[in-house]
Every structure is written in structure tokens, then in C-alpha cells.
Amino acid sequence: MNLTTSYLGLTLRNPLVVGASPFSDNTHVARQLEDAGAAAIVMRSLFEEQIDAEQRALMHHIETPAESNAESTSFFPAFAEYQLAPDHYLRQIAHLKKSLTIPVIASLNGCRPGGWTDYASRFESAGADAIELNLYTLVTDPTLAGDEVEAAMLQTVSDVVGSVKIPVTVKLSPFHTSPAQFALALEGAGAAGVVLFNRFYQPDFNLEDLEVTPQLRLSDPTELLVRLRWLAILSPHVRGSLSASGGAHTSSDVIKALLAGAHTVQLVSVLLRNGPRILAAILAGVTNWLVDHGYEDVGQLRGALNLSRCPDPAAFERANYIRILQSWRV
Ligand SMILES: Cc1cc2nc3c(=O)[nH]c(=O)nc-3n(C[C@H](O)[C@H](O)[C@H](O)COP(=O)(O)O)c2cc1C
């Protein structure tokens, strides 16, 4: 069975990618993932705030944030709390490249243009095969319009793309007004692909001490559904690579994402829960399904359930929405 997949111009032995997470911190664990079948690994992110804070400290101004926004920046972790300092991050790219044969994708995380995007070229010099730029942000300023937010994001993408020769893919939020238009605009800014989607970590309230409690829940497969929808919508329009991230836990989930149009499927929660060896089982499940259904090549399957043959995807979605609501009786 030919599982080979082209992703961001890289040839991967199969579509399974370890998503951005702590797995890249330990070269021994990364090797176990490669041995179990991972076709590429995305490193945890280096953050805009982390780089900015270090650059400010290096300029001997202040160790702690500027007075003007001292309160908000004090929410951020102190230097020591980040798992990988920027220099350490660059060394870790080199270590991973030395220990692994699969591509290593470094991750930058920020959404506004700034000096921090210089790290893209440092990632490239350290040996990264590609960059995943995560545009995670939650817009809470009621005066900020969506197009202003997106313009800053597009400028950030073009700054990063313009500073490197390696491919840059963009990890997106599902909450853009028109994700399809924005994905095409990202391609226009030079992105080689998009990753659908970021997961938003949703804090809860603690009713005893009346505090906000940050929490990180691992995903479940229901989260795959919004990814399938947008993969199916985007796949006929996007020229670059599509990657699914969020809610893929089984070989069936992987096959669904491929049918919707993904070139790769990123896994994190399932690996954190079960360890690297689950990758081999997922890969075997994908292979068996392809054999049972008469496929010789994973490429034959890609996008088979996308919306390319649907004349009006918005009407199709709305019709299904109405039908499903009307189907309930009490
Ligand atoms: C512990 C942990 C750390 C993560 N760190 C990052 C990160 O540094 N950068 C990033 O883009 N995504 C990060 N993610 C998000 C994952 O890459 C992925 O998008 C998300 O977990 C959804 O995929 P899943 O359903 O397979 O877990 C992290 C997720 C977890 C659980």
C-alpha cells in the first residue's frame, strides 16, 4: 500500500504527523514516535511574547514588562516557566534533526507583525524543514474589527514567509467570519498550507474561590467534525496543503479527514493518552481500510468527500441544518 503523501512540498511516508506538543522536547520520545510510524513531527511553539520579552531583556531595558501594559503582560509566564527558551529551542531543532530521519516542523506562535518573526530564519538555519505559524488569538477589544485583525495576521504571515526559503503553513482558528476567503488570502500571502484548526482552551469558573481556572482538556473525536466540514469546503479551492488538527483519535478519524481533503492528520491527545505505540495501530487500521476498499494509494482517497461537486455548499449546509432540526419530534 502506498501511503506516501506530499505535504508542504515534503514527501512524507504516510499522512500521520505528531502535532505541536511537548513530544518534541525529548529526542528519545520523538524517536519512539518515528519508530512507531510518525511521518513528521511539529515542535511545541515558541511564542511571540516569549521572544519579545527576551529581546527586551537583552536590550537591558527591563526584565519585566513595560509599564504601559504591566498588568496584562504580567499574566504571561516568567522566562523560567517556558519549557524551551529561544536558544534552547534552536538547539532542540538541531538535536531532533540529528536524531530523526522524518521532517521536523518548528512552530512559531503569534499574530502581530514584530521583531519576533526574525526567529523564522533562525529556525531555518537550525535545520527546520518547515514552519507552522500558529495565529492563536482571542479578540476581546470591542473596537477592533475582524478585517483589522486579519490584516495584521496576513502581514505577519508575509513577514515570516518573506524571511525564509522553507515552507510556512498557518494554523488557523475556526472563528473567522469567512474561513474560506481567509485561507485563500493566506495563500496569497505566501502560506504553503493551512492547519485546521487551533483548539481554544476554555477556562472554567471555580465556585468555591470564585477564581477563573485555566484547564487543558484533551480532545475527543466529536471535535473532528468541524474540521471535516471545513476541510471539505476548502479542499477544492486551496492549492497548498491541508492538515487536520483536533479530534483525530482512530484510524477511522484519519480516513475521514483524508476523505474530506486533508494531506496530513495531526495527532496529539491520542498520543498523550496512549503513548507512541498507538501510532502503529492507527497506521495499520488505515492500511487495512484502504486494502478492504480497493485503494492502492492514499492519494486516490484524498478529497473524495469534499464539496467540489456541490454547486452551492452554503445552500447544501443550510438545507442539511434545516432538515436535521425538522427531523425531531416530541
Ligand atoms: C499539552 C499540549 C501542548 C500543546 N502545545 C501546543 C503548542 O505549543 N503549539 C500549538 O500550536 N499547539 C499546541 N497544542 C495543540 C495541539 O497541537 C493540537 O492542535 C490540539 O491538541 C488538537 O489536536 P488533538 O485533538 O490531536 O489533541 C498543544 C496541545 C496539548 C495537549
mmCIF file of C-alpha atoms and ligand atoms in Angstrom:
data_model
loop_
_atom_site.group_PDB
_atom_site.id
_atom_site.type_symbol
_atom_site.label_atom_id
_atom_site.label_comp_id
_atom_site.label_asym_id
_atom_site.label_seq_id
_atom_site.Cartn_x
_atom_site.Cartn_y
_atom_site.Cartn_z
ATOM 1 C CA MET A 1 0.000 0.000 0.000
ATOM 2 C CA ASN A 2 1.386 3.358 -0.976
ATOM 3 C CA LEU A 3 0.756 5.760 1.913
ATOM 4 C CA THR A 4 3.194 8.382 0.658
ATOM 5 C CA THR A 5 1.860 11.906 0.974
ATOM 6 C CA SER A 6 3.127 15.231 -0.233
ATOM 7 C CA TYR A 7 2.852 17.857 2.500
ATOM 8 C CA LEU A 8 4.210 21.416 2.176
ATOM 9 C CA GLY A 9 6.380 20.172 -0.663
ATOM 10 C CA LEU A 10 7.899 17.485 1.594
ATOM 11 C CA THR A 11 7.442 13.824 0.802
ATOM 12 C CA LEU A 12 6.086 12.028 3.859
ATOM 13 C CA ARG A 13 5.939 8.257 4.176
ATOM 14 C CA ASN A 14 2.329 8.448 5.392
ATOM 15 C CA PRO A 15 -0.188 11.147 6.468
ATOM 16 C CA LEU A 16 0.318 10.842 10.257
ATOM 17 C CA VAL A 17 2.040 13.833 11.830
ATOM 18 C CA VAL A 18 2.720 14.393 15.521
ATOM 19 C CA GLY A 19 1.087 17.782 16.231
ATOM 20 C CA ALA A 20 2.691 20.654 18.151
ATOM 21 C CA SER A 21 3.088 19.444 21.730
ATOM 22 C CA PRO A 22 5.627 18.501 24.400
ATOM 23 C CA PHE A 23 6.579 15.367 22.412
ATOM 24 C CA SER A 24 9.274 17.318 20.605
ATOM 25 C CA ASP A 25 11.017 18.265 23.871
ATOM 26 C CA ASN A 26 12.554 14.837 24.276
ATOM 27 C CA THR A 27 14.544 13.382 21.386
ATOM 28 C CA HIS A 28 14.210 9.867 22.808
ATOM 29 C CA VAL A 29 10.402 10.091 22.781
ATOM 30 C CA ALA A 30 10.495 11.685 19.322
ATOM 31 C CA ARG A 31 12.493 8.654 18.135
ATOM 32 C CA GLN A 32 9.857 6.323 19.589
ATOM 33 C CA LEU A 33 7.211 8.232 17.630
ATOM 34 C CA GLU A 34 9.245 7.949 14.438
ATOM 35 C CA ASP A 35 9.758 4.215 15.062
ATOM 36 C CA ALA A 36 6.012 3.765 15.618
ATOM 37 C CA GLY A 37 5.253 5.361 12.237
ATOM 38 C CA ALA A 38 5.085 9.165 12.603
ATOM 39 C CA ALA A 39 5.833 10.742 9.235
ATOM 40 C CA ALA A 40 6.789 14.185 10.606
ATOM 41 C CA ILE A 41 6.817 15.994 13.921
ATOM 42 C CA VAL A 42 5.695 19.527 14.766
ATOM 43 C CA MET A 43 7.543 21.044 17.692
ATOM 44 C CA ARG A 44 5.814 22.878 20.513
ATOM 45 C CA SER A 45 5.548 26.612 19.821
ATOM 46 C CA LEU A 46 7.937 29.408 20.502
ATOM 47 C CA PHE A 47 5.716 32.358 21.455
ATOM 48 C CA GLU A 48 5.715 35.962 20.281
ATOM 49 C CA GLU A 49 5.511 37.104 23.934
ATOM 50 C CA GLN A 50 8.423 34.870 24.934
ATOM 51 C CA ILE A 51 10.678 36.215 22.164
ATOM 52 C CA ASP A 52 9.629 39.835 22.772
ATOM 53 C CA ALA A 53 10.324 39.530 26.492
ATOM 54 C CA GLU A 54 13.743 38.059 25.846
ATOM 55 C CA GLN A 55 14.596 40.699 23.267
ATOM 56 C CA ARG A 56 13.583 43.444 25.711
ATOM 57 C CA ALA A 57 15.711 41.928 28.439
ATOM 58 C CA LEU A 58 18.663 41.636 26.068
ATOM 59 C CA MET A 59 18.373 45.319 25.295
ATOM 60 C CA HIS A 60 18.986 45.899 29.063
ATOM 61 C CA HIS A 61 15.786 47.817 29.397
ATOM 62 C CA ILE A 62 13.769 45.831 31.800
ATOM 63 C CA GLU A 63 13.498 42.255 32.842
ATOM 64 C CA THR A 64 9.781 42.619 33.362
ATOM 65 C CA PRO A 65 7.183 44.068 31.020
ATOM 66 C CA ALA A 66 6.695 47.712 30.033
ATOM 67 C CA GLU A 67 4.760 49.897 32.467
ATOM 68 C CA SER A 68 2.091 50.783 29.949
ATOM 69 C CA ASN A 69 0.726 47.279 29.937
ATOM 70 C CA ALA A 70 2.368 45.903 33.050
ATOM 71 C CA GLU A 71 -0.840 44.383 34.297
ATOM 72 C CA SER A 72 -1.711 42.446 31.163
ATOM 73 C CA THR A 73 1.815 41.246 30.417
ATOM 74 C CA SER A 74 2.179 40.040 33.998
ATOM 75 C CA PHE A 75 -0.375 37.383 33.084
ATOM 76 C CA PHE A 76 2.278 35.742 30.955
ATOM 77 C CA PRO A 77 4.702 33.116 32.237
ATOM 78 C CA ALA A 78 8.081 34.317 33.509
ATOM 79 C CA PHE A 79 11.138 33.285 31.441
ATOM 80 C CA ALA A 80 11.795 30.246 33.580
ATOM 81 C CA GLU A 81 8.289 28.891 33.171
ATOM 82 C CA TYR A 82 8.626 28.352 29.417
ATOM 83 C CA GLN A 83 9.756 24.830 28.645
ATOM 84 C CA LEU A 84 12.185 25.917 25.934
ATOM 85 C CA ALA A 85 13.958 29.279 25.952
ATOM 86 C CA PRO A 86 14.537 30.640 22.436
ATOM 87 C CA ASP A 87 18.203 29.500 22.295
ATOM 88 C CA HIS A 88 17.293 26.136 23.712
ATOM 89 C CA TYR A 89 14.542 25.870 21.077
ATOM 90 C CA LEU A 90 17.075 26.347 18.274
ATOM 91 C CA ARG A 91 19.351 23.710 19.801
ATOM 92 C CA GLN A 92 16.396 21.345 20.089
ATOM 93 C CA ILE A 93 15.672 21.722 16.351
ATOM 94 C CA ALA A 94 19.275 20.680 15.679
ATOM 95 C CA HIS A 95 19.047 17.738 18.127
ATOM 96 C CA LEU A 96 15.841 16.487 16.563
ATOM 97 C CA LYS A 97 17.287 16.813 13.077
ATOM 98 C CA LYS A 98 20.314 14.777 14.151
ATOM 99 C CA SER A 99 18.240 12.057 15.826
ATOM 100 C CA LEU A 100 15.367 11.684 13.366
ATOM 101 C CA THR A 101 15.001 10.934 9.684
ATOM 102 C CA ILE A 102 11.480 12.390 9.427
ATOM 103 C CA PRO A 103 10.913 16.113 8.783
ATOM 104 C CA VAL A 104 10.931 18.445 11.778
ATOM 105 C CA ILE A 105 8.454 21.332 11.626
ATOM 106 C CA ALA A 106 9.188 24.187 14.026
ATOM 107 C CA SER A 107 6.301 26.234 15.390
ATOM 108 C CA LEU A 108 6.077 29.986 15.863
ATOM 109 C CA ASN A 109 3.073 31.322 17.737
ATOM 110 C CA GLY A 110 1.878 34.905 17.399
ATOM 111 C CA CYS A 111 -0.422 37.040 15.307
ATOM 112 C CA ARG A 112 1.024 40.553 15.003
ATOM 113 C CA PRO A 113 3.972 41.733 12.941
ATOM 114 C CA GLY A 114 7.113 42.393 15.004
ATOM 115 C CA GLY A 115 10.757 41.591 15.602
ATOM 116 C CA TRP A 116 9.819 38.155 16.936
ATOM 117 C CA THR A 117 9.199 36.913 13.381
ATOM 118 C CA ASP A 118 13.018 37.001 12.873
ATOM 119 C CA TYR A 119 13.002 33.642 14.572
ATOM 120 C CA ALA A 120 11.673 32.101 11.376
ATOM 121 C CA SER A 121 15.055 32.465 9.697
ATOM 122 C CA ARG A 122 16.790 31.170 12.836
ATOM 123 C CA PHE A 123 14.552 28.099 12.688
ATOM 124 C CA GLU A 124 15.620 27.624 9.090
ATOM 125 C CA SER A 125 19.325 27.993 9.934
ATOM 126 C CA ALA A 126 18.930 25.497 12.785
ATOM 127 C CA GLY A 127 17.670 22.929 10.259
ATOM 128 C CA ALA A 128 13.869 23.032 10.436
ATOM 129 C CA ASP A 129 12.220 21.528 7.351
ATOM 130 C CA ALA A 130 9.170 23.794 7.584
ATOM 131 C CA ILE A 131 7.474 26.270 9.888
ATOM 132 C CA GLU A 132 3.994 26.085 11.316
ATOM 133 C CA LEU A 133 2.823 29.584 12.243
ATOM 134 C CA ASN A 134 0.076 29.474 14.819
ATOM 135 C CA LEU A 135 -2.082 32.621 14.707
ATOM 136 C CA TYR A 136 -3.844 31.873 18.013
ATOM 137 C CA THR A 137 -5.571 34.904 19.444
ATOM 138 C CA LEU A 138 -8.846 35.734 21.106
ATOM 139 C CA VAL A 139 -10.014 39.196 20.100
ATOM 140 C CA THR A 140 -11.625 40.859 23.108
ATOM 141 C CA ASP A 141 -11.254 44.523 22.100
ATOM 142 C CA PRO A 142 -14.770 45.648 21.099
ATOM 143 C CA THR A 143 -13.358 48.410 18.868
ATOM 144 C CA LEU A 144 -11.286 46.036 16.754
ATOM 145 C CA ALA A 145 -12.948 44.927 13.503
ATOM 146 C CA GLY A 146 -12.394 41.495 12.008
ATOM 147 C CA ASP A 147 -10.669 42.819 8.895
ATOM 148 C CA GLU A 148 -8.114 44.749 11.016
ATOM 149 C CA VAL A 149 -7.296 41.570 12.900
ATOM 150 C CA GLU A 150 -6.949 39.601 9.676
ATOM 151 C CA ALA A 151 -4.822 42.323 8.029
ATOM 152 C CA ALA A 152 -2.318 42.083 10.917
ATOM 153 C CA MET A 153 -2.318 38.297 10.590
ATOM 154 C CA LEU A 154 -1.699 38.448 6.830
ATOM 155 C CA GLN A 155 1.168 40.884 7.346
ATOM 156 C CA THR A 156 2.647 38.534 9.960
ATOM 157 C CA VAL A 157 2.405 35.625 7.550
ATOM 158 C CA SER A 158 4.035 37.528 4.726
ATOM 159 C CA ASP A 159 6.857 38.710 7.056
ATOM 160 C CA VAL A 160 7.561 35.131 8.086
ATOM 161 C CA VAL A 161 7.279 33.743 4.560
ATOM 162 C CA GLY A 162 9.496 36.530 3.215
ATOM 163 C CA SER A 163 12.305 35.724 5.626
ATOM 164 C CA VAL A 164 12.737 32.020 4.801
ATOM 165 C CA LYS A 165 13.026 29.591 1.905
ATOM 166 C CA ILE A 166 11.421 26.681 3.746
ATOM 167 C CA PRO A 167 7.624 26.283 3.513
ATOM 168 C CA VAL A 168 5.388 28.019 6.039
ATOM 169 C CA THR A 169 1.977 26.672 6.960
ATOM 170 C CA VAL A 170 -0.581 28.512 9.098
ATOM 171 C CA LYS A 171 -2.586 27.049 11.971
ATOM 172 C CA LEU A 172 -5.969 28.746 11.940
ATOM 173 C CA SER A 173 -8.839 29.371 14.262
ATOM 174 C CA PRO A 174 -12.302 28.162 13.181
ATOM 175 C CA PHE A 175 -13.775 31.509 14.209
ATOM 176 C CA HIS A 176 -13.107 33.683 11.173
ATOM 177 C CA THR A 177 -16.225 35.131 9.548
ATOM 178 C CA SER A 178 -15.215 33.609 6.235
ATOM 179 C CA PRO A 179 -12.546 30.961 6.814
ATOM 180 C CA ALA A 180 -12.518 30.013 3.111
ATOM 181 C CA GLN A 181 -11.737 33.563 1.982
ATOM 182 C CA PHE A 182 -9.107 33.907 4.712
ATOM 183 C CA ALA A 183 -7.441 30.632 3.734
ATOM 184 C CA LEU A 184 -7.100 31.887 0.162
ATOM 185 C CA ALA A 185 -5.763 35.225 1.422
ATOM 186 C CA LEU A 186 -3.166 33.286 3.438
ATOM 187 C CA GLU A 187 -2.085 31.528 0.259
ATOM 188 C CA GLY A 188 -1.863 34.946 -1.381
ATOM 189 C CA ALA A 189 0.457 35.996 1.467
ATOM 190 C CA GLY A 190 2.689 33.030 0.644
ATOM 191 C CA ALA A 191 1.483 30.301 3.016
ATOM 192 C CA ALA A 192 2.151 26.804 1.685
ATOM 193 C CA GLY A 193 -0.800 25.366 3.551
ATOM 194 C CA VAL A 194 -3.242 25.652 6.408
ATOM 195 C CA VAL A 195 -3.799 23.586 9.523
ATOM 196 C CA LEU A 196 -7.421 23.265 10.619
ATOM 197 C CA PHE A 197 -7.837 24.150 13.477
ATOM 198 C CA ASN A 198 -6.490 25.570 16.682
ATOM 199 C CA ARG A 199 -8.226 24.401 19.836
ATOM 200 C CA PHE A 200 -9.232 27.133 22.221
ATOM 201 C CA TYR A 201 -8.527 26.316 25.829
ATOM 202 C CA GLN A 202 -11.663 27.222 27.637
ATOM 203 C CA PRO A 203 -11.266 28.313 31.234
ATOM 204 C CA ASP A 204 -13.898 27.393 33.791
ATOM 205 C CA PHE A 205 -15.052 29.097 36.998
ATOM 206 C CA ASN A 206 -14.234 27.679 40.405
ATOM 207 C CA LEU A 207 -17.343 28.245 42.528
ATOM 208 C CA GLU A 208 -15.508 27.919 45.864
ATOM 209 C CA ASP A 209 -12.796 30.543 45.497
ATOM 210 C CA LEU A 210 -14.532 32.461 42.672
ATOM 211 C CA GLU A 211 -11.450 32.224 40.508
ATOM 212 C CA VAL A 212 -11.066 31.531 36.814
ATOM 213 C CA THR A 213 -9.500 28.110 36.368
ATOM 214 C CA PRO A 214 -7.377 27.570 33.264
ATOM 215 C CA GLN A 215 -7.604 23.987 32.125
ATOM 216 C CA LEU A 216 -6.313 21.837 29.359
ATOM 217 C CA ARG A 217 -8.697 19.056 28.441
ATOM 218 C CA LEU A 218 -7.508 16.590 25.865
ATOM 219 C CA SER A 219 -9.727 16.397 22.810
ATOM 220 C CA ASP A 220 -12.398 13.867 21.919
ATOM 221 C CA PRO A 221 -13.459 12.712 18.433
ATOM 222 C CA THR A 222 -16.525 14.989 18.276
ATOM 223 C CA GLU A 223 -14.051 17.845 17.717
ATOM 224 C CA LEU A 224 -13.088 16.331 14.396
ATOM 225 C CA LEU A 225 -16.463 17.219 12.875
ATOM 226 C CA VAL A 226 -15.869 20.953 12.453
ATOM 227 C CA ARG A 227 -12.503 20.089 10.857
ATOM 228 C CA LEU A 228 -14.182 17.686 8.400
ATOM 229 C CA ARG A 229 -16.670 20.371 7.416
ATOM 230 C CA TRP A 230 -14.022 22.985 6.643
ATOM 231 C CA LEU A 231 -11.617 20.561 5.002
ATOM 232 C CA ALA A 232 -14.439 19.535 2.664
ATOM 233 C CA ILE A 233 -15.251 23.171 1.897
ATOM 234 C CA LEU A 234 -11.643 24.345 1.456
ATOM 235 C CA SER A 235 -10.184 21.348 -0.310
ATOM 236 C CA PRO A 236 -11.472 22.187 -3.819
ATOM 237 C CA HIS A 237 -10.176 25.768 -3.552
ATOM 238 C CA VAL A 238 -6.828 25.620 -1.789
ATOM 239 C CA ARG A 239 -3.748 24.851 -3.902
ATOM 240 C CA GLY A 240 -1.460 24.205 -0.935
ATOM 241 C CA SER A 241 -1.504 21.555 1.764
ATOM 242 C CA LEU A 242 -4.282 20.936 4.233
ATOM 243 C CA SER A 243 -3.703 19.367 7.614
ATOM 244 C CA ALA A 244 -6.347 18.314 10.125
ATOM 245 C CA SER A 245 -5.588 19.006 13.774
ATOM 246 C CA GLY A 246 -8.067 18.280 16.517
ATOM 247 C CA GLY A 247 -10.130 15.254 17.435
ATOM 248 C CA ALA A 248 -8.410 12.557 15.353
ATOM 249 C CA HIS A 249 -8.098 9.530 17.651
ATOM 250 C CA THR A 250 -8.635 6.445 15.494
ATOM 251 C CA SER A 251 -7.858 5.131 12.020
ATOM 252 C CA SER A 252 -11.470 5.912 11.061
ATOM 253 C CA ASP A 253 -10.938 9.544 12.077
ATOM 254 C CA VAL A 254 -7.795 9.701 9.936
ATOM 255 C CA ILE A 255 -9.609 8.215 6.924
ATOM 256 C CA LYS A 256 -12.466 10.707 7.327
ATOM 257 C CA ALA A 257 -10.045 13.641 7.391
ATOM 258 C CA LEU A 258 -8.352 12.338 4.224
ATOM 259 C CA LEU A 259 -11.725 11.869 2.515
ATOM 260 C CA ALA A 260 -12.562 15.468 3.404
ATOM 261 C CA GLY A 261 -9.351 16.622 1.727
ATOM 262 C CA ALA A 262 -6.521 16.599 4.287
ATOM 263 C CA HIS A 263 -2.986 15.809 3.138
ATOM 264 C CA THR A 264 -1.932 15.045 6.691
ATOM 265 C CA VAL A 265 -3.618 14.413 10.012
ATOM 266 C CA GLN A 266 -2.006 15.672 13.187
ATOM 267 C CA LEU A 267 -2.320 13.741 16.416
ATOM 268 C CA VAL A 268 -1.658 14.895 19.976
ATOM 269 C CA SER A 269 -4.323 13.921 22.539
ATOM 270 C CA VAL A 270 -4.461 10.294 21.450
ATOM 271 C CA LEU A 271 -0.669 10.055 21.786
ATOM 272 C CA LEU A 272 -0.652 11.737 25.193
ATOM 273 C CA ARG A 273 -3.309 9.275 26.384
ATOM 274 C CA ASN A 274 -1.900 6.090 24.856
ATOM 275 C CA GLY A 275 1.786 6.651 24.133
ATOM 276 C CA PRO A 276 3.677 6.454 20.828
ATOM 277 C CA ARG A 277 2.786 2.825 20.059
ATOM 278 C CA ILE A 278 -0.833 3.711 19.239
ATOM 279 C CA LEU A 279 0.526 5.240 16.025
ATOM 280 C CA ALA A 280 1.394 1.815 14.629
ATOM 281 C CA ALA A 281 -2.141 0.573 15.355
ATOM 282 C CA ILE A 282 -3.710 3.641 13.695
ATOM 283 C CA LEU A 283 -1.490 3.215 10.662
ATOM 284 C CA ALA A 284 -2.382 -0.485 10.408
ATOM 285 C CA GLY A 285 -6.080 0.436 10.627
ATOM 286 C CA VAL A 286 -5.726 2.961 7.802
ATOM 287 C CA THR A 287 -3.855 0.443 5.640
ATOM 288 C CA ASN A 288 -6.425 -2.306 6.253
ATOM 289 C CA TRP A 289 -9.302 0.006 5.386
ATOM 290 C CA LEU A 290 -7.630 1.079 2.152
ATOM 291 C CA VAL A 291 -6.994 -2.567 1.179
ATOM 292 C CA ASP A 292 -10.550 -3.628 2.068
ATOM 293 C CA HIS A 293 -11.979 -0.787 -0.019
ATOM 294 C CA GLY A 294 -9.825 -1.422 -3.081
ATOM 295 C CA TYR A 295 -7.438 1.535 -2.872
ATOM 296 C CA GLU A 296 -3.778 1.217 -3.869
ATOM 297 C CA ASP A 297 -2.718 4.669 -2.952
ATOM 298 C CA VAL A 298 -3.750 7.098 -0.234
ATOM 299 C CA GLY A 299 -3.890 9.868 -2.874
ATOM 300 C CA GLN A 300 -6.900 8.166 -4.532
ATOM 301 C CA LEU A 301 -8.894 8.746 -1.394
ATOM 302 C CA ARG A 302 -7.967 12.344 -0.688
ATOM 303 C CA GLY A 303 -10.840 14.751 -1.086
ATOM 304 C CA ALA A 304 -13.275 12.078 -2.333
ATOM 305 C CA LEU A 305 -15.886 13.548 0.028
ATOM 306 C CA ASN A 306 -15.021 17.203 -0.402
ATOM 307 C CA LEU A 307 -17.561 19.668 -1.729
ATOM 308 C CA SER A 308 -16.091 20.007 -5.232
ATOM 309 C CA ARG A 309 -19.155 18.514 -6.839
ATOM 310 C CA CYS A 310 -21.565 20.570 -4.784
ATOM 311 C CA PRO A 311 -22.788 23.576 -6.795
ATOM 312 C CA ASP A 312 -23.711 25.615 -3.701
ATOM 313 C CA PRO A 313 -22.009 24.419 -0.480
ATOM 314 C CA ALA A 314 -23.674 27.140 1.621
ATOM 315 C CA ALA A 315 -27.158 26.081 0.459
ATOM 316 C CA PHE A 316 -26.212 22.406 0.993
ATOM 317 C CA GLU A 317 -25.132 23.182 4.585
ATOM 318 C CA ARG A 318 -28.239 25.243 5.315
ATOM 319 C CA ALA A 319 -30.543 22.654 3.793
ATOM 320 C CA ASN A 320 -28.994 19.953 5.979
ATOM 321 C CA TYR A 321 -29.259 22.213 9.008
ATOM 322 C CA ILE A 322 -32.962 22.802 8.417
ATOM 323 C CA ARG A 323 -33.627 19.134 7.645
ATOM 324 C CA ILE A 324 -31.913 17.973 10.831
ATOM 325 C CA LEU A 325 -33.857 20.431 13.011
ATOM 326 C CA GLN A 326 -37.121 19.449 11.332
ATOM 327 C CA SER A 327 -36.458 15.726 11.846
ATOM 328 C CA TRP A 328 -37.035 15.904 15.625
ATOM 329 C CA ARG A 329 -40.482 15.148 17.014
ATOM 330 C CA VAL A 330 -41.641 15.159 20.641
HETATM 331 C C1 LIG B 1 -0.108 19.587 26.165
HETATM 332 C C2 LIG B 1 -0.359 20.261 24.855
HETATM 333 C C3 LIG B 1 0.540 21.210 24.389
HETATM 334 C C4 LIG B 1 0.301 21.858 23.173
HETATM 335 N N1 LIG B 1 1.197 22.788 22.732
HETATM 336 C C5 LIG B 1 0.972 23.412 21.549
HETATM 337 C C6 LIG B 1 1.888 24.380 21.059
HETATM 338 O O1 LIG B 1 2.903 24.688 21.689
HETATM 339 N N2 LIG B 1 1.607 24.965 19.864
HETATM 340 C C7 LIG B 1 0.495 24.661 19.122
HETATM 341 O O2 LIG B 1 0.304 25.185 18.035
HETATM 342 N N3 LIG B 1 -0.382 23.737 19.578
HETATM 343 C C8 LIG B 1 -0.174 23.135 20.752
HETATM 344 N N4 LIG B 1 -1.068 22.210 21.210
HETATM 345 C C9 LIG B 1 -2.293 21.925 20.386
HETATM 346 C C10 LIG B 1 -2.078 20.678 19.543
HETATM 347 O O3 LIG B 1 -1.030 20.846 18.610
HETATM 348 C C11 LIG B 1 -3.352 20.293 18.778
HETATM 349 O O4 LIG B 1 -3.693 21.324 17.868
HETATM 350 C C12 LIG B 1 -4.553 20.057 19.695
HETATM 351 O O5 LIG B 1 -4.176 19.298 20.839
HETATM 352 C C13 LIG B 1 -5.657 19.320 18.937
HETATM 353 O O6 LIG B 1 -5.210 18.074 18.483
HETATM 354 P P1 LIG B 1 -5.616 16.701 19.244
HETATM 355 O O7 LIG B 1 -7.077 16.618 19.216
HETATM 356 O O8 LIG B 1 -4.929 15.632 18.460
HETATM 357 O O9 LIG B 1 -5.081 16.817 20.639
HETATM 358 C C14 LIG B 1 -0.856 21.547 22.406
HETATM 359 C C15 LIG B 1 -1.735 20.573 22.886
HETATM 360 C C16 LIG B 1 -1.509 19.934 24.078
HETATM 361 C C17 LIG B 1 -2.487 18.906 24.553
#
